[in-house]
Amino acid sequence: MKTRTSDPTVEQVVKKIAAAHREQRGALLPILHAVQAELGHVPKEAVPVLADELNLSRADVHGVVSFYHDFRAEPAGHRTVRVCRAEACQAQGAGHLVEYVRQMGLTLGRTTEDGSVTVEQVFCLGNCALGPAVEVDGRLYGRVDTERLGALLHTTDQTQRHGVGATPDGSEAPRS
Amino acid sequence: MTQHPAQPHVRIYVPRDSAARSVGADEVAATIQQAADSPESAIDLVRTGSRGMLWLEPLVEVATEHGRIGYGPVTPDDVPALLAAGLLDGGEHPLRLGPVDELPWLARQNRVTFARVGVIDPLDADDYLRHGGLTGLRTALKLTPADVVAEVTDSGLRGRGGAGFPAGIKWKTVLDCPGELKFICCNADEGDSGTFADRMLMEGDPFLLIEGMTIAAHAVGAREGYLYIRSEYPDAVATMRAAIDIARERGWLGTSVLGTPLDFDLHVRVGAGAYICGEETSMLESLEGKRGMVRAKPPIPAIEGLFGKPTVVNNVLTLATVPVVLAQGAKAYQELGVERSRGTQVFQLGGNIARGGIVETAFGITLRELIEEYGGGTRSGRPVRTAQVGGPLGAYLPPSSFDLPMDYEAFAAAGAMVGHGGIVVFDDTVDMAAQARFAMEFCAAESCGKCTPCRVGSVRGVEVIDKIVAGEQRDENLALLDDLCDLMTEGSLCAMGGLTPLPVRSALAHFADDFLGEVAADKRTEGTA
């Protein structure tokens, strides 16, 4: 899924987005959000283009992209699962969910090799009375136990080629 | 349907709040719509915010001549039986709760800022007006800016974001600054664990926040406002954007607000996953399109804020309380509360708690009343061991401290903080050494990196706690941790590094046994057995 430096589409997309947001004050964050919404990540080829468009140094732009957790250098998997690990969810058993994720052969912050799922940790989804909370593709779920998390991870959509729960060696992932 | 001949459509309310949706409110709404909507029994399904009784979500309400009757928590599978039991007439059913406004949990509260949340359709501008919306703004627009500032000062309203600085004093500083370009910035980067009131307010009563920001603009002479919402709150972002569009169409924002000379427009900006951007100067940097690095103060943002211009930076609840202050008068608001903590605080009960949610009540209520009476103890049914108050940078308090009144000064005197009013409850299975370690780990992960005590101190803090728990030169390392906490408290640029020692030290002070490593683990096993 890597975009080559010579790929003209990144430059075109970024320039178009920059033009649409140029009138805003402090436009860099809205532009980066829009680039990520359009391309699924902020490719490193976007950095010099943005620097040029906004009259910033490349270091400035790179510094901003790398500072914020939301901006990805690589595309995410077909589905993104975010497990809340903040205190309120910890108090309700978020640790068991993290343990379960590991048992399934998934690593927090990584995308599976087949590109099917990215599992991340997040600190607070604002669902502190109904934890543990998990977000799947932007949708919030409350009172999630390992069984429910397993079901959420296993829900297949058309774009998926492999079972989400498959471990790297292809064996069946353990169930809770 | 023979009842209510004058009202052919029965009005049913189902929340659209994201917490309610997280446990199935959308599915419940869809099932009700499908099952009930027939020519004989047409319904009006209204999607509201949440009343904040989150253990009852999804909470379904039906309008009857005896008021709004509640049922909850409702699953889609319950819907056929509920309809058969006469849901549309408020009929009897095991899930029936009675008139929602009379439920003791809600009736005992003093809903001021949250008065409309869960009651109205958040994006129905007429509903907003019918429930007293814009009264505060209309009052403010008849007053001079200085009089509005005086009213806010007299109310005793202090910033609800955590620091508790008097709102009126901040506003006066901005008002007194010369210059044409000033800004109103609403800090909606509610990143603290255990806090969700900002989110619920934005999702449940967005026009109130718009009204509050507009009053602030009139009070200080600003024409532009920014609402910085964290990206973890997509529903709040969508609701606020929709409400701002409606407000512009209605002439509540834009040029000549409500036909007066006030010009004010408002923009939503979305954060990008950085806890530190909840700190006001980091938020300003982020709004300017930079890394969210903390600024050294002075200059304070009121004098040199966004793009170096005088800026009001307030939290969501602070700004959302201003319309009430103007509508009901400073005196009415000031009469609530204790000492220098005036008005109401929106407490948020979360974590391992039986009845979690929003409790808006005057300052001075005790932690015990909140956790035991409102909260009903732990959800697990085990004894409460501790509550962390005021977010991840707040102290862990043992039950022996629960009689402390919720009051900024009383909490500060006890080495704790009220913060944003978040209360996270833990049962007796919690490992407090792990929680202390987590506080340091969180600081290491989320520090902006500008100052060394926070950036490096937090990493060292994790290492030292690990050594203590492993039993490595325990006394020396405890002394080192103490020294490190002093350094972080005194030397950090902002509250991130400066307050991280609070959870760490409180855990050590009240739960020292947990830091004994294997000894502690054995003890906990005994406790569980």
XYZ file of C-alpha atoms in Angstrom:
705
model
C 0.000 0.000 0.000
C 3.018 2.303 -0.175
C 2.731 5.330 -2.371
C 5.798 6.065 -4.465
C 7.495 9.433 -4.304
C 6.836 9.965 -7.994
C 3.117 9.253 -7.606
C 1.446 12.432 -8.811
C -1.859 11.783 -7.065
C -0.599 12.518 -3.557
C 0.663 15.889 -4.659
C -2.561 16.655 -6.493
C -4.738 15.597 -3.595
C -2.701 17.547 -1.065
C -2.627 20.679 -3.206
C -6.371 20.561 -3.715
C -7.012 20.130 -0.004
C -4.552 22.884 0.881
C -6.286 25.240 -1.528
C -9.666 24.492 0.042
C -8.422 25.295 3.573
C -5.940 28.052 2.882
C -8.214 30.842 4.063
C -8.561 29.371 7.550
C -6.404 30.579 10.369
C -3.818 27.970 11.404
C -4.931 25.648 8.620
C -2.395 22.837 9.040
C -4.399 20.561 11.350
C -7.628 20.771 9.342
C -5.579 20.068 6.207
C -3.880 17.036 7.754
C -7.250 15.678 8.901
C -8.592 16.133 5.384
C -5.535 14.460 3.818
C -5.913 11.498 6.146
C -9.649 11.289 5.454
C -8.920 11.241 1.729
C -5.868 8.973 1.610
C -6.272 6.943 4.794
C -2.945 8.213 6.106
C -0.553 11.133 5.740
C 2.066 9.862 3.303
C 5.541 11.262 3.798
C 5.415 12.654 0.250
C 2.725 15.011 1.486
C 5.160 16.775 3.821
C 7.213 18.747 1.259
C 4.060 19.627 -0.671
C 2.419 21.011 2.460
C 5.567 22.857 3.455
C 5.597 24.501 0.049
C 1.881 25.300 0.032
C 1.826 26.786 3.525
C 5.241 28.436 3.442
C 6.553 26.330 6.311
C 9.735 24.318 6.650
C 9.541 20.577 6.086
C 10.692 20.139 9.660
C 7.729 22.192 10.874
C 5.243 20.055 8.982
C 6.930 16.789 9.923
C 7.006 17.945 13.550
C 3.270 18.484 13.565
C 2.430 15.224 11.772
C 4.562 13.203 14.168
C 3.369 14.990 17.315
C -0.263 13.894 17.121
C -1.303 10.289 17.713
C -4.076 10.443 15.115
C -1.944 10.976 12.039
C -0.723 7.743 10.477
C 2.342 7.357 8.313
C 0.977 4.072 6.943
C -2.587 3.084 6.088
C -4.606 1.345 8.808
C -6.191 -2.062 8.436
C -9.658 -2.576 6.996
C -11.011 -2.168 10.440
C -9.656 -0.207 13.349
C -10.326 -1.310 16.899
C -9.411 1.025 19.736
C -9.446 -0.288 23.280
C -9.740 2.321 26.045
C -7.068 1.881 28.707
C -7.742 4.954 30.824
C -8.394 4.631 34.562
C -12.190 4.401 34.470
C -12.028 1.526 32.003
C -9.146 -0.044 33.934
C -11.413 -0.080 36.988
C -13.927 -2.082 34.966
C -11.577 -4.660 33.502
C -9.955 -3.039 30.449
C -6.832 -5.018 31.340
C -8.657 -8.259 30.483
C -9.474 -6.882 27.037
C -5.834 -5.960 26.423
C -4.777 -9.430 27.561
C -7.352 -10.976 25.244
C -6.080 -8.936 22.297
C -2.591 -10.262 22.977
C -3.845 -13.826 23.247
C -5.339 -13.410 19.797
C -1.884 -12.692 18.440
C -2.584 -9.013 17.880
C -0.254 -6.227 18.968
C -1.509 -2.852 20.161
C -0.508 -0.142 17.717
C 0.070 -2.592 14.853
C -1.837 -3.651 11.777
C -2.073 -7.367 11.061
C 0.103 -8.524 8.170
C -2.914 -9.293 6.036
C -4.103 -5.706 6.550
C -7.400 -6.810 8.035
C -7.311 -5.056 11.388
C -5.430 -2.412 13.351
C -5.715 -2.612 17.122
C -4.770 0.443 19.143
C -5.031 1.695 22.660
C -6.744 4.962 23.443
C -6.975 6.966 26.623
C -10.587 7.841 27.254
C -13.498 7.653 24.878
C -15.766 9.530 27.303
C -17.799 6.439 28.183
C -16.457 6.162 31.722
C -19.644 4.960 33.408
C -20.237 2.210 30.850
C -16.752 0.779 30.521
C -14.783 -0.983 29.417
C -15.217 0.937 26.190
C -14.037 -0.028 22.730
C -14.346 1.847 19.459
C -14.638 -0.051 16.188
C -14.374 1.959 12.968
C -15.537 5.089 14.733
C -18.428 3.442 16.539
C -18.426 3.329 20.334
C -19.281 0.186 22.311
C -19.859 0.109 26.070
C -19.578 -2.630 28.717
C -17.455 -4.757 26.421
C -16.285 -8.105 27.775
C -13.862 -10.481 26.075
C -16.699 -12.367 24.420
C -18.107 -9.202 22.885
C -14.662 -7.991 21.863
C -14.089 -11.343 20.183
C -17.340 -10.952 18.275
C -16.407 -7.391 17.249
C -13.000 -8.552 16.055
C -14.496 -11.464 14.147
C -17.250 -9.537 12.412
C -16.375 -9.846 8.763
C -17.028 -7.335 6.049
C -16.703 -7.735 2.287
C -13.239 -6.253 2.086
C -11.779 -8.825 4.428
C -9.876 -11.692 2.993
C -8.745 -13.475 6.116
C -10.121 -14.151 9.539
C -9.277 -11.251 11.787
C -8.431 -13.459 14.689
C -5.933 -15.562 12.782
C -2.547 -15.631 14.455
C 0.569 -14.867 12.385
C 1.229 -18.580 11.749
C -2.314 -19.058 10.514
C -3.556 -21.138 13.429
C -6.900 -20.503 15.050
C -6.734 -17.754 17.645
C -7.647 -18.765 21.177
C -11.075 -17.731 22.357
C -11.920 -16.398 25.723
C -55.441 3.510 19.994
C -58.412 5.047 21.687
C -56.534 7.150 24.224
C -55.423 10.721 23.650
C -57.802 11.491 20.780
C -56.335 14.999 20.592
C -52.846 13.568 20.241
C -52.796 10.993 17.489
C -49.012 10.804 17.607
C -47.458 9.495 20.779
C -44.129 11.064 21.508
C -41.336 8.631 22.399
C -37.887 9.738 23.485
C -34.734 7.674 22.948
C -31.283 9.183 23.579
C -28.792 9.750 20.779
C -25.982 10.396 23.242
C -22.942 8.330 22.292
C -22.831 6.528 25.666
C -26.462 5.480 25.207
C -25.693 4.457 21.623
C -22.733 2.422 22.868
C -25.166 0.118 24.655
C -27.736 -0.092 21.874
C -29.906 3.065 21.818
C -29.917 3.180 17.994
C -31.111 -0.408 17.740
C -33.805 0.215 20.347
C -34.988 3.342 18.517
C -35.126 1.502 15.199
C -37.043 -1.420 16.703
C -39.585 0.882 18.336
C -40.053 2.878 15.139
C -40.573 -0.282 13.120
C -42.889 -2.005 15.575
C -44.993 0.932 16.632
C -45.365 2.947 13.469
C -48.610 1.830 11.941
C -51.611 3.908 10.818
C -53.335 3.080 14.123
C -50.460 3.995 16.370
C -48.239 6.566 14.754
C -45.383 7.787 16.933
C -43.045 10.739 16.968
C -39.646 9.419 17.897
C -37.458 12.140 19.379
C -33.747 11.512 19.825
C -32.561 13.448 22.878
C -29.327 13.722 24.815
C -28.963 11.496 27.859
C -30.433 12.263 31.268
C -27.139 11.018 32.639
C -28.500 7.955 34.446
C -26.153 5.860 32.425
C -26.838 2.517 34.087
C -30.420 2.842 32.803
C -29.361 3.387 29.188
C -30.917 2.899 26.758
C -33.635 4.786 28.659
C -36.869 5.059 26.706
C -39.399 7.705 27.712
C -42.963 8.167 26.588
C -44.966 11.368 26.955
C -48.199 10.795 28.871
C -50.628 13.033 30.709
C -48.743 12.028 33.872
C -45.445 13.284 32.487
C -42.653 11.423 30.765
C -42.663 7.788 31.869
C -39.339 5.992 31.680
C -38.377 2.407 30.862
C -34.850 1.124 31.131
C -32.452 -0.297 30.418
C -34.219 -1.421 27.252
C -32.825 -3.852 24.699
C -34.308 -4.328 21.223
C -35.580 -7.735 22.379
C -37.638 -6.033 25.098
C -39.533 -3.843 22.638
C -42.342 -6.247 21.575
C -43.169 -7.045 25.215
C -43.033 -3.369 26.127
C -45.449 -2.463 23.352
C -47.729 -5.317 24.338
C -47.677 -4.009 27.903
C -48.876 -0.626 26.678
C -45.620 1.316 26.376
C -47.381 4.001 24.343
C -49.688 4.734 27.296
C -47.045 4.380 29.982
C -48.254 0.874 30.852
C -46.911 -1.437 33.542
C -43.844 -3.539 32.798
C -40.887 -4.767 34.872
C -38.688 -2.152 33.152
C -41.068 0.713 33.953
C -39.398 3.336 36.137
C -42.280 5.767 36.536
C -42.167 9.513 35.820
C -38.520 10.239 35.027
C -38.497 13.709 36.582
C -39.588 12.180 39.886
C -36.875 9.523 40.057
C -35.037 10.312 43.314
C -31.610 10.106 41.642
C -32.627 12.921 39.299
C -35.095 14.842 41.464
C -32.534 15.390 44.241
C -30.096 17.053 41.858
C -29.900 20.691 40.985
C -29.767 20.654 37.219
C -28.721 24.127 36.143
C -26.213 23.746 33.316
C -27.659 20.354 32.422
C -31.321 21.402 32.732
C -32.155 20.660 29.090
C -29.813 17.717 28.459
C -31.849 14.559 27.915
C -35.038 16.590 27.766
C -34.935 18.254 24.351
C -33.986 17.302 20.828
C -30.480 18.822 20.750
C -30.769 20.113 17.186
C -34.328 21.422 17.333
C -33.891 25.185 17.592
C -37.568 25.739 18.403
C -37.410 23.179 21.195
C -34.424 25.122 22.536
C -36.420 28.365 22.537
C -39.444 26.701 24.152
C -37.187 25.581 26.993
C -35.809 29.020 27.731
C -33.018 29.104 25.175
C -31.471 32.497 24.279
C -32.907 34.196 27.400
C -29.374 34.703 28.720
C -28.040 36.051 25.418
C -30.982 38.445 24.974
C -30.397 39.750 28.502
C -26.680 40.123 27.872
C -27.152 41.991 24.608
C -29.161 44.666 26.462
C -26.259 45.186 28.875
C -22.927 46.850 28.270
C -19.950 44.494 27.996
C -18.679 45.718 31.381
C -22.040 44.933 32.988
C -22.034 41.413 31.545
C -18.537 40.864 32.923
C -19.664 42.208 36.305
C -22.619 39.812 36.326
C -20.347 36.832 35.621
C -17.912 38.014 38.305
C -20.702 38.454 40.849
C -22.030 34.963 40.178
C -18.789 33.525 41.555
C -18.493 31.246 38.527
C -15.049 29.671 38.381
C -13.547 27.851 35.431
C -14.929 24.336 35.308
C -11.980 22.932 33.365
C -10.092 22.097 36.531
C -8.062 25.102 37.624
C -11.068 26.962 39.004
C -9.956 30.472 38.043
C -12.767 33.047 38.365
C -14.335 33.464 34.928
C -15.259 37.126 35.420
C -11.698 38.166 36.211
C -10.396 36.444 33.086
C -13.081 38.114 30.974
C -12.313 41.521 32.444
C -8.662 41.171 31.485
C -9.653 40.485 27.883
C -12.234 43.283 27.880
C -9.632 45.759 29.113
C -7.126 44.802 26.394
C -7.065 47.227 23.502
C -7.355 46.003 19.922
C -9.900 44.958 17.349
C -8.971 41.299 17.109
C -9.856 39.138 20.120
C -10.901 35.526 20.320
C -13.173 33.248 22.327
C -11.753 29.732 22.574
C -13.733 26.924 24.065
C -11.584 24.106 25.347
C -13.510 20.940 24.564
C -10.502 18.649 24.727
C -11.947 16.635 27.578
C -9.150 14.095 27.837
C -9.332 13.236 31.526
C -10.438 9.722 32.277
C -13.659 9.765 34.243
C -14.922 12.979 32.665
C -17.635 13.035 30.042
C -19.812 16.022 30.969
C -18.449 18.216 28.166
C -19.214 15.508 25.649
C -22.728 15.011 26.997
C -23.431 18.722 26.983
C -22.212 19.193 23.408
C -24.222 16.188 22.248
C -27.263 17.025 24.367
C -27.576 20.842 24.303
C -25.215 22.337 21.703
C -27.093 25.637 21.354
C -26.392 26.367 25.013
C -22.652 26.330 24.374
C -23.081 28.510 21.291
C -25.150 30.929 23.376
C -22.492 31.016 26.106
C -19.688 31.690 23.630
C -21.735 34.451 22.018
C -22.301 36.105 25.397
C -18.552 35.904 26.007
C -17.919 37.525 22.624
C -20.225 40.421 23.478
C -18.679 40.754 26.931
C -15.076 41.105 25.764
C -15.448 42.470 22.238
C -14.527 39.369 20.222
C -15.832 38.605 16.747
C -14.419 35.162 16.243
C -14.640 31.976 18.263
C -13.035 28.559 18.101
C -14.345 25.381 19.605
C -11.525 22.856 19.986
C -13.039 19.368 20.310
C -10.992 16.229 20.732
C -11.093 13.751 17.881
C -12.189 10.973 20.251
C -15.631 12.652 20.307
C -16.909 12.341 16.718
C -20.575 12.606 17.762
C -19.941 15.837 19.633
C -18.081 17.239 16.613
C -20.958 16.384 14.291
C -23.616 17.749 16.650
C -21.779 21.029 17.245
C -21.148 21.550 13.532
C -24.810 20.935 12.755
C -25.921 23.268 15.554
C -23.589 26.044 14.364
C -25.039 25.793 10.851
C -28.563 26.050 12.252
C -27.589 28.959 14.485
C -26.155 30.830 11.480
C -29.349 30.248 9.492
C -31.380 31.568 12.393
C -29.259 34.681 12.806
C -27.955 33.555 16.199
C -24.431 33.680 14.782
C -22.830 35.681 11.998
C -23.262 39.349 11.256
C -25.688 41.252 13.442
C -26.520 38.551 15.982
C -30.257 38.682 16.844
C -30.461 41.962 14.973
C -27.979 43.715 17.262
C -24.636 45.263 16.267
C -22.782 42.152 17.511
C -20.918 40.195 14.824
C -19.712 36.812 15.963
C -18.915 33.611 14.146
C -17.813 30.282 15.480
C -15.621 27.508 14.059
C -15.145 23.912 15.153
C -11.600 22.580 15.175
C -10.824 18.933 15.800
C -7.838 17.826 17.850
C -5.653 14.977 16.707
C -5.173 12.719 19.703
C -2.931 14.587 22.121
C -3.918 14.704 25.793
C -1.690 17.725 26.400
C -3.845 19.839 24.075
C -6.347 20.029 26.924
C -3.845 22.372 28.554
C -4.881 25.830 27.422
C -1.611 27.059 25.911
C -1.023 23.739 24.121
C -4.530 24.007 22.744
C -3.748 27.474 21.394
C -0.593 26.178 19.715
C -2.618 23.354 18.186
C -5.258 25.827 16.949
C -2.456 27.778 15.310
C -1.492 24.629 13.405
C 1.563 23.721 15.445
C 2.696 20.921 17.745
C 0.791 21.152 20.994
C 3.735 22.416 23.017
C 2.997 24.165 26.287
C 3.793 27.876 26.428
C 5.476 29.417 29.430
C 3.214 31.893 31.264
C 3.268 34.904 31.426
C 2.043 36.226 29.117
C -1.339 34.792 30.015
C -3.675 33.942 27.110
C -6.126 36.633 28.212
C -3.477 39.168 27.106
C -1.548 37.228 24.452
C -3.512 34.166 23.430
C -4.482 32.808 20.039
C -2.202 34.287 17.340
C -0.878 36.572 20.052
C -4.240 38.301 20.525
C -6.292 38.708 23.720
C -8.236 35.471 24.144
C -10.846 34.071 26.490
C -10.079 30.395 27.003
C -12.808 28.614 28.925
C -14.017 25.085 29.309
C -17.327 23.843 27.839
C -19.178 23.824 31.156
C -17.971 27.293 32.122
C -19.259 28.804 28.895
C -22.445 26.726 29.010
C -23.204 28.013 32.496
C -22.968 31.688 31.527
C -26.405 31.808 29.807
C -28.012 30.557 33.029
C -26.168 33.158 35.076
C -27.440 35.919 32.780
C -30.957 34.494 32.533
C -31.474 33.938 36.250
C -29.153 36.583 37.624
C -25.803 36.381 39.370
C -27.440 36.267 42.783
C -29.491 33.140 42.106
C -26.393 31.288 40.962
C -24.197 32.657 43.707
C -26.596 31.444 46.379
C -25.758 27.840 45.516
C -22.541 26.303 46.811
C -20.190 26.828 49.715
C -17.353 29.211 50.624
C -15.572 30.274 47.438
C -16.993 27.384 45.411
C -20.238 28.881 44.148
C -22.983 27.432 42.011
C -23.228 23.863 40.866
C -20.657 21.355 39.733
C -21.414 18.614 37.252
C -19.943 15.544 38.932
C -19.279 12.528 36.790
C -19.424 9.103 38.379
C -17.467 6.485 36.473
C -15.307 3.411 36.817
C -16.489 0.498 38.907
C -19.766 2.004 40.058
C -23.283 0.621 40.200
C -25.088 3.802 39.158
C -22.697 5.863 37.083
C -23.539 9.096 35.342
C -24.035 12.825 35.774
C -24.832 14.365 39.147
C -25.233 18.144 38.948
C -25.506 19.568 42.413
C -24.277 22.500 44.470
C -20.683 22.426 45.705
C -20.297 21.112 49.238
C -21.753 17.644 48.698
C -19.432 14.961 50.038
C -17.667 12.293 48.054
C -19.454 9.710 50.202
C -22.880 10.979 49.198
C -21.850 10.897 45.561
C -20.266 7.437 45.610
C -22.521 5.638 48.055
C -25.895 7.354 47.767
C -25.932 8.374 44.124
C -23.485 5.764 42.882
C -24.712 2.836 44.958
C -21.169 1.547 45.553
C -19.284 -0.614 43.113
C -20.781 -2.367 40.136
C -18.864 -5.517 41.039
C -20.508 -5.537 44.473
C -17.109 -5.647 46.182
C -16.030 -2.988 48.702
C -14.898 0.401 47.394
C -11.154 0.687 47.913
C -10.445 4.079 46.409
C -11.734 6.818 44.167
C -9.606 8.942 41.909
C -11.014 12.448 41.850
C -10.278 15.079 39.216
C -8.899 12.976 36.383
C -5.645 11.094 35.806
C -3.725 13.885 37.533
C -5.997 13.760 40.580
C -5.424 12.043 43.917
C -6.498 8.520 44.841
C -8.528 8.900 48.018
C -9.345 6.129 50.512
C -12.890 5.777 51.928
C -11.678 7.437 55.148
C -11.442 10.706 53.155
C -14.883 10.424 51.608
C -16.496 12.879 54.016
C -14.509 15.734 52.547
C -16.888 18.316 51.059
C -16.529 18.866 47.309
C -15.076 22.363 47.384
C -11.964 23.623 45.542
C -10.208 24.862 48.691
C -11.148 21.943 50.970
C -9.823 19.501 48.385
C -6.629 21.478 47.811
C -6.044 21.591 51.568
C -6.329 17.798 51.659
C -3.736 17.396 48.888
C -6.340 16.545 46.274
C -8.301 18.404 43.611
C -11.870 18.655 42.427
C -10.590 19.180 38.885
C -13.278 18.780 36.297
C -15.512 16.851 38.742
C -14.693 13.369 37.497
C -14.842 10.572 40.072
C -13.516 7.124 39.181
C -14.305 4.344 41.643
C -12.216 1.187 42.130
C -13.068 -1.912 44.134
C -10.697 -3.826 46.417
C -9.058 -5.788 43.612
C -7.158 -2.710 42.407
C -3.351 -2.763 42.608
C -2.400 0.758 43.666
C 1.274 0.365 42.804
C 0.151 -0.425 39.265
C -2.070 2.671 39.275
C 0.810 4.859 40.474
C 3.037 3.381 37.786
C 0.326 4.038 35.225
C 0.173 7.715 36.242
C 3.885 8.057 35.439
C 3.560 5.968 32.268
C 0.664 8.112 31.061
C 2.668 11.285 31.703
C 5.617 9.828 29.777
C 3.360 8.956 26.841
C 1.464 12.241 26.763
C 4.057 14.818 27.844
C 4.584 17.479 25.184
C 8.294 17.125 25.859
C 9.107 20.781 26.276
C 10.296 20.666 29.886
C 12.661 18.094 31.363
C 10.947 17.406 34.719
C 7.840 16.151 32.916
C 9.502 14.503 29.896
C 12.312 12.706 31.696
C 10.936 12.670 35.238
C 7.954 10.577 34.199
C 10.170 7.965 32.519
C 12.362 7.828 35.619
C 9.220 7.589 37.732
C 8.148 4.371 35.986
C 11.618 2.883 36.504
C 11.785 3.815 40.171
C 8.321 2.427 40.931
C 9.289 -0.815 39.180
C 12.372 -1.061 41.393
C 10.366 -0.379 44.538
C 7.842 -3.077 43.690
C 10.678 -5.489 42.818
C 12.130 -4.860 46.272
C 15.352 -3.352 44.923
C 16.877 -1.018 47.567
C 13.373 -0.100 48.571
C 14.143 2.677 51.045
C 16.612 4.432 48.769
C 14.235 4.221 45.837
C 11.294 5.473 47.892
C 13.411 8.484 48.840
C 14.343 8.927 45.192
C 10.689 8.782 44.133
C 9.841 11.409 46.728
C 12.600 13.652 45.420
C 11.484 13.083 41.847
C 7.902 14.004 42.763
C 9.143 17.233 44.366
C 11.104 18.080 41.260
C 8.194 17.392 38.921
C 5.814 19.411 41.110
C 8.123 22.396 41.397
C 9.906 22.313 38.058
C 7.328 21.412 35.422
C 6.061 24.027 33.025
C 2.402 23.036 33.263
C -0.006 20.847 35.221
C 0.818 17.691 33.261
C 4.174 17.147 34.969
C 3.258 19.295 37.941
C 0.273 17.204 39.011
C 1.377 13.685 38.038
C 2.936 13.319 41.508
C -0.551 13.739 43.004
C -1.902 10.277 42.069
C 1.518 8.731 42.730
C 1.952 10.227 46.187
C -1.645 9.638 47.244
C -1.348 5.979 46.230
C 1.826 5.693 48.280
C 0.401 7.559 51.256
C -2.829 5.600 51.543
C -1.950 2.232 50.051
C 1.736 1.743 50.898
C 1.313 -2.023 51.259
C 0.616 -2.373 47.560
C 4.172 -1.270 46.846
C 5.621 -4.272 48.656
C 5.721 -6.356 45.492
C 5.167 -10.073 46.059
C 4.163 -9.481 49.645
C 1.377 -7.233 48.389
C 0.342 -9.722 45.733
C 0.008 -12.442 48.400
C -2.110 -10.147 50.525
C -4.433 -9.401 47.639
C -4.811 -13.094 46.867
C -5.781 -13.690 50.477
C -8.321 -10.877 50.218
C -9.869 -12.411 47.127
C -10.010 -15.942 48.539
